[in-house]
Short mmCIF file of C-alpha atoms in Angstrom, two decimals:
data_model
loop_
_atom_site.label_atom_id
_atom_site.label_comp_id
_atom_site.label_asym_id
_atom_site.label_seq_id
_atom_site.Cartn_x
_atom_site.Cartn_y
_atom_site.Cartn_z
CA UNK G 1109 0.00 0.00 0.00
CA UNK G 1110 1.34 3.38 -1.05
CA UNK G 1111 0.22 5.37 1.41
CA UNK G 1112 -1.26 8.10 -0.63
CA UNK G 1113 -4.87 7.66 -1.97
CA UNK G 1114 -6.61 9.36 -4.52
CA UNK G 1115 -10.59 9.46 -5.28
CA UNK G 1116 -11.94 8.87 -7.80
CA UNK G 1117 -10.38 6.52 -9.49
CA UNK G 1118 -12.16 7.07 -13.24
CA UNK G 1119 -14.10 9.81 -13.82
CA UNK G 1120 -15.80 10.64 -17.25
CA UNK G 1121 -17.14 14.65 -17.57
CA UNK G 1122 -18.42 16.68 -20.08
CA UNK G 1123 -16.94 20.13 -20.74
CA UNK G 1124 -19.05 22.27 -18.85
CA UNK G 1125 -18.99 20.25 -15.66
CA UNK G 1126 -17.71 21.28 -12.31
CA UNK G 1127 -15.88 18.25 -10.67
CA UNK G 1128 -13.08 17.62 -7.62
CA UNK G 1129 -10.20 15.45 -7.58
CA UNK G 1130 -8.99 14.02 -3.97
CA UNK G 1131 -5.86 12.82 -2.78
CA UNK G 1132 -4.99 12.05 0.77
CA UNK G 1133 -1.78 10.94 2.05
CA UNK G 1134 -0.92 9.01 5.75
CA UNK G 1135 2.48 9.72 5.71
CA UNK G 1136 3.20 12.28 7.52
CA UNK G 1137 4.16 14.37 4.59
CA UNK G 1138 4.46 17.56 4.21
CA UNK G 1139 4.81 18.14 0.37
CA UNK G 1140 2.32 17.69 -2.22
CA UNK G 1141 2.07 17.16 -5.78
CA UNK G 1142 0.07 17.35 -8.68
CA UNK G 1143 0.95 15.68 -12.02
CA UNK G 1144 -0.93 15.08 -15.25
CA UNK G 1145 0.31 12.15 -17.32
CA UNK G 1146 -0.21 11.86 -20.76
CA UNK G 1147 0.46 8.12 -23.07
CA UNK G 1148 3.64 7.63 -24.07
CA UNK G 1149 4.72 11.39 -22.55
CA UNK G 1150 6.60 12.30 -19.37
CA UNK G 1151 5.11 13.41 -16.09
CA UNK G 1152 4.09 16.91 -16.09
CA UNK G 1153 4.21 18.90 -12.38
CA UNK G 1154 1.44 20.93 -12.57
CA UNK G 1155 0.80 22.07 -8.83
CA UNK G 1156 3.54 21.85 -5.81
CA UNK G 1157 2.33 22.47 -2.04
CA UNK G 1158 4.63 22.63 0.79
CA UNK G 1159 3.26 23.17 4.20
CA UNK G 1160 0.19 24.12 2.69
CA UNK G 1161 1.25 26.97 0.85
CA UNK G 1162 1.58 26.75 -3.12
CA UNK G 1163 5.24 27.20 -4.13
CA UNK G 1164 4.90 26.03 -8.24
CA UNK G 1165 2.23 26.46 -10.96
CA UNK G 1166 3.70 25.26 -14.22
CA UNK G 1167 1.89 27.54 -16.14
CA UNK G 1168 -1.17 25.51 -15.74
CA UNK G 1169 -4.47 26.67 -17.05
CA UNK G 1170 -7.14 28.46 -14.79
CA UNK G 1171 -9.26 25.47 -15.43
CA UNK G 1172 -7.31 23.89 -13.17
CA UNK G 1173 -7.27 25.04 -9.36
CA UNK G 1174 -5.85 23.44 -6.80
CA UNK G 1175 -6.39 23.79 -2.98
CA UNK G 1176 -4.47 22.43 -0.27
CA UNK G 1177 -6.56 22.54 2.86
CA UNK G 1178 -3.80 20.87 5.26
CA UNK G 1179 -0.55 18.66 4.40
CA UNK G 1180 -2.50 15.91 4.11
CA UNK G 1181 -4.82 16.50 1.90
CA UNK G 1182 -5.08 18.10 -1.85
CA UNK G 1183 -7.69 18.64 -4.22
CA UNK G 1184 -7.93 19.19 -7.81
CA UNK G 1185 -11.16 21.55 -9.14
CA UNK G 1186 -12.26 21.14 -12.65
CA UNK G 1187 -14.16 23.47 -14.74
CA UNK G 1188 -14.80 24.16 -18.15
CA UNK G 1189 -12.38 21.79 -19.41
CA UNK G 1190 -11.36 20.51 -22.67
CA UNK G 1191 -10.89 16.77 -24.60
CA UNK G 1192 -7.14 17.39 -24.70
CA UNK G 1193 -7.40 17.05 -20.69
CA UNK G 1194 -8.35 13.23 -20.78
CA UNK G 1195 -5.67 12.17 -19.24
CA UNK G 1196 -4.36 9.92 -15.92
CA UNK G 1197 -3.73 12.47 -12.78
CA UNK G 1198 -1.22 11.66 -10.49
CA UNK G 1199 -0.91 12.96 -6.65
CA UNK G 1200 2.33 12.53 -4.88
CA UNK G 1201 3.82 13.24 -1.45
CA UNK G 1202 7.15 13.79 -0.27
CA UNK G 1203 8.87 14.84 2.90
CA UNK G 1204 8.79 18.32 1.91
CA UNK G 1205 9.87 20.58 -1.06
CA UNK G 1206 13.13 21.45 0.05
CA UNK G 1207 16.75 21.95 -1.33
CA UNK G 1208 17.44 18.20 -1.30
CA UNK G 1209 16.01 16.12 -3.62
CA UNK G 1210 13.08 14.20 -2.36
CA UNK G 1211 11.86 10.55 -3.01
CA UNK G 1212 8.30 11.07 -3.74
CA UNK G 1213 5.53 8.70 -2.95
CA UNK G 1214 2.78 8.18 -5.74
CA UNK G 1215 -1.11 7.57 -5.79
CA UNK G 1216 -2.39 5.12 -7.92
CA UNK G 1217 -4.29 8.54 -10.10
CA UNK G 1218 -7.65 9.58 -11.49
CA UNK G 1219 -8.17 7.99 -14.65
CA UNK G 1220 -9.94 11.15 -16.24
CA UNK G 1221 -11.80 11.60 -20.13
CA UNK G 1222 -13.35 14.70 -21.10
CA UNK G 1223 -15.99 14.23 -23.63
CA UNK W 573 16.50 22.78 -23.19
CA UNK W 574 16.05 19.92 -20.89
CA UNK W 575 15.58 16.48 -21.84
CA UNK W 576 15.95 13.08 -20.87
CA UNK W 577 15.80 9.86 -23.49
CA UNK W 578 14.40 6.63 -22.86
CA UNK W 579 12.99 3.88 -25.35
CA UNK W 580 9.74 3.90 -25.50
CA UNK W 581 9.27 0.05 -25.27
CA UNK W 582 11.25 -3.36 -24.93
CA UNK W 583 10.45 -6.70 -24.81
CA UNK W 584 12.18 -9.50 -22.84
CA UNK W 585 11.70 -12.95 -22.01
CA UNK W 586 11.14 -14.43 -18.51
CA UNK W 587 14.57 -15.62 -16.61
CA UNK W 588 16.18 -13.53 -18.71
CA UNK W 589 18.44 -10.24 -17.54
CA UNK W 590 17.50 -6.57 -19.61
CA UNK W 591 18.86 -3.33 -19.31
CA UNK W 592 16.99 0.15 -19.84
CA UNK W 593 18.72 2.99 -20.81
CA UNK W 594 18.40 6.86 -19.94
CA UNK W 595 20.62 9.55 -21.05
CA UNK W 596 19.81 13.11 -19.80
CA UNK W 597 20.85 16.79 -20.80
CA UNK W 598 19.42 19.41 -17.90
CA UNK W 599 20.88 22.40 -16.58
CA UNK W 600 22.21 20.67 -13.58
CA UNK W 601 22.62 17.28 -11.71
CA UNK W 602 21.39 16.34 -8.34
CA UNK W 603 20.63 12.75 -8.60
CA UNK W 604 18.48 10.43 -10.83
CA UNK W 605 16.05 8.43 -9.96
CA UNK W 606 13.98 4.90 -11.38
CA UNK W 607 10.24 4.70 -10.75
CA UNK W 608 8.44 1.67 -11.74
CA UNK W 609 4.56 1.92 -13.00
CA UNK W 610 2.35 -1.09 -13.27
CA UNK W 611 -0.54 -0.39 -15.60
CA UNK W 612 -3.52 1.17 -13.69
CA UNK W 613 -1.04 1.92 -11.08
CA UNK W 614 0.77 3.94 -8.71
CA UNK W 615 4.60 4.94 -10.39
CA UNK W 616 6.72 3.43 -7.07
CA UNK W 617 10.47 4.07 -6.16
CA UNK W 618 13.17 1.89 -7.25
CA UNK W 619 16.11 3.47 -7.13
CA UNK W 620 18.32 6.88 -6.68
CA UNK W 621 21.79 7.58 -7.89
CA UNK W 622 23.72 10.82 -7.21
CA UNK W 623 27.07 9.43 -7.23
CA UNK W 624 28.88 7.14 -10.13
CA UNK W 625 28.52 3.63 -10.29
CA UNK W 626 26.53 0.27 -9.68
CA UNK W 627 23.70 0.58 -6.62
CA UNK W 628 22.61 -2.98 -6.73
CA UNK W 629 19.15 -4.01 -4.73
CA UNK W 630 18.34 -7.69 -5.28
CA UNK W 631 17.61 -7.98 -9.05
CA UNK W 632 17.57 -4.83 -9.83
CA UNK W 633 20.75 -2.58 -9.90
CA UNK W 634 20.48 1.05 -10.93
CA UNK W 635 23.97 2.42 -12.66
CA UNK W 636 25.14 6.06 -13.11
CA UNK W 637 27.85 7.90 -15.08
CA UNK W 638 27.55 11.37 -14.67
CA UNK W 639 30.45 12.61 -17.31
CA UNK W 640 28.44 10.57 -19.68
CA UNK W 641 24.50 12.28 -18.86
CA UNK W 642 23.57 8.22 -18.97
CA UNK W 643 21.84 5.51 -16.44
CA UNK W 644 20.75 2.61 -17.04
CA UNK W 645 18.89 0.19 -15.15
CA UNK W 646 19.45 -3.24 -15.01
CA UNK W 647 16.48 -6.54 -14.03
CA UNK W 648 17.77 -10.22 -13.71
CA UNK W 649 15.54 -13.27 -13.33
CA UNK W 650 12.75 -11.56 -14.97
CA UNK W 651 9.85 -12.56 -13.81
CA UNK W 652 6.34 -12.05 -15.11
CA UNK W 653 5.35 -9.56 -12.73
CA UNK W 654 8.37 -7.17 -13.94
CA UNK W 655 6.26 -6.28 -17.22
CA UNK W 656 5.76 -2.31 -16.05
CA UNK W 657 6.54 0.87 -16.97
CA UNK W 658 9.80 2.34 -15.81
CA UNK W 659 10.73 6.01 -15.42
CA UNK W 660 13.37 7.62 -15.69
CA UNK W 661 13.79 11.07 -13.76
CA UNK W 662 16.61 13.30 -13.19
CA UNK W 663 16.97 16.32 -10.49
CA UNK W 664 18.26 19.31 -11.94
CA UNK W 665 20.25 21.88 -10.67
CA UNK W 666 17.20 23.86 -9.15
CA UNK W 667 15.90 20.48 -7.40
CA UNK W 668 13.35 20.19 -10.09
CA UNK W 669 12.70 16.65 -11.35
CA UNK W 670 12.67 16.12 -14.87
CA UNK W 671 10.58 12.72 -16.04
CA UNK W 672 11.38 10.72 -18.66
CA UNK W 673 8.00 9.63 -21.20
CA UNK W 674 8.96 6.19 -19.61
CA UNK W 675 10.33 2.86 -21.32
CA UNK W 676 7.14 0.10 -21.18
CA UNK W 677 9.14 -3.57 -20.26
CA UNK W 678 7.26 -6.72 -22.12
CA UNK W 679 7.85 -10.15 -20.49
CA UNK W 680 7.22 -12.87 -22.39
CA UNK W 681 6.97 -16.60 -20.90
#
């Protein structure tokens, strides 16, 4: 078990829908991640959170927005968005964002289509 | 730019010993590390190399040459349950990672 969970696991949503992603993590943690990962292309960071506050934003659209209530949880709020979305989201955790590099710890993603 | 270069996909038979590649270009070095990904699954640690050589751990052993931008990493006694996807990632000089697309491993019996 990884530790870090993420609900739900497929979701299927039409392009005006509102809808949440959820990740949680019981590790103590005090770093979280967003990542969207596209077939056959690397992992893209979209959102970073460190001790709750948001230290990266990749230049991620506004149909994106992320909130970070406390270190162990993370959400991902959808709106408006488009086909070229459908894609798997990942949620990670590490011990923090720091100057060191960090082995991060991976949920098992929201399997997500936009139709 | 920054960029790091797997193949996308290679096929193996069980009992057998492979060896994926990465070679990386980034504005910095701060370690490299392997993530395996079963399909439908969570991307899980394997591995992290900072320093030159062989870091063996059981079958797996990760490998580093930093003069040369290249890792590889290397299964024996492949089993079965080895047929994943396995990322490459490298931390660059501003402790950002940068992720490989990935190299997807095909066992066959």
């Amino acid at each position: 078990e990884t530790g870090v969970t993420q609900t739900p696991r497929h979701l299927v949503m039409g392009m005006t829908n509102k809808k949440s992603l959820k990740c949680e993590q019981h590790l103590g943690h005090n770093a979280m991640y967003w990542y969207k990962q596209s077939a056959k292309k690397p992992l893209e960071l979209m959102f970073v959170y460190n001790f709750k506050e948001q230290t990266e934003n990749n230049s991620v659209p506004s149909r994106f927005s992320p909130e970070c209530p406390n270190s162990s949880h993370l959400f991902l709020h959808l709106h408006t968005l488009q086909p070229e979305d459908s894609a798997l989201y990942l949620c990670a955790s590490s011990q923090e964002w720091s100057g060191r590099p960090e082995t991060q710890y991976f949920g098992p993603g929201t399997r997500l289509l936009v139709l | 730019g920054q960029n790091i270069d797997q193949p996308t996909e290679m096929t193996a038979t069980e009992g057998a010993i492979v060896q994926i590649n990465c070679t990386y270009q980034t504005s910095g070095f701060n370690g490299l590390f392997w993530y395996q990904q079963h399909a439908g699954e969570a991307p899980t640690f394997l591995s992290y190399n900072v320093l030159d050589g062989l870091e063996e751990k059981g079958r797996f052993s990760s490998f580093l040459s930093r003069s040369k931008g290249y890792s590889y990493l290397l299964l024996k006694e492949l089993q079965m349950k080895d047929s994943a996807s396995y990322l490459c990632a490298v931390t660059d000089s501003n402790y950002q990672l940068i992720w490989g697309a990935g190299t997807k491993l095909i066992i066959k019996p």
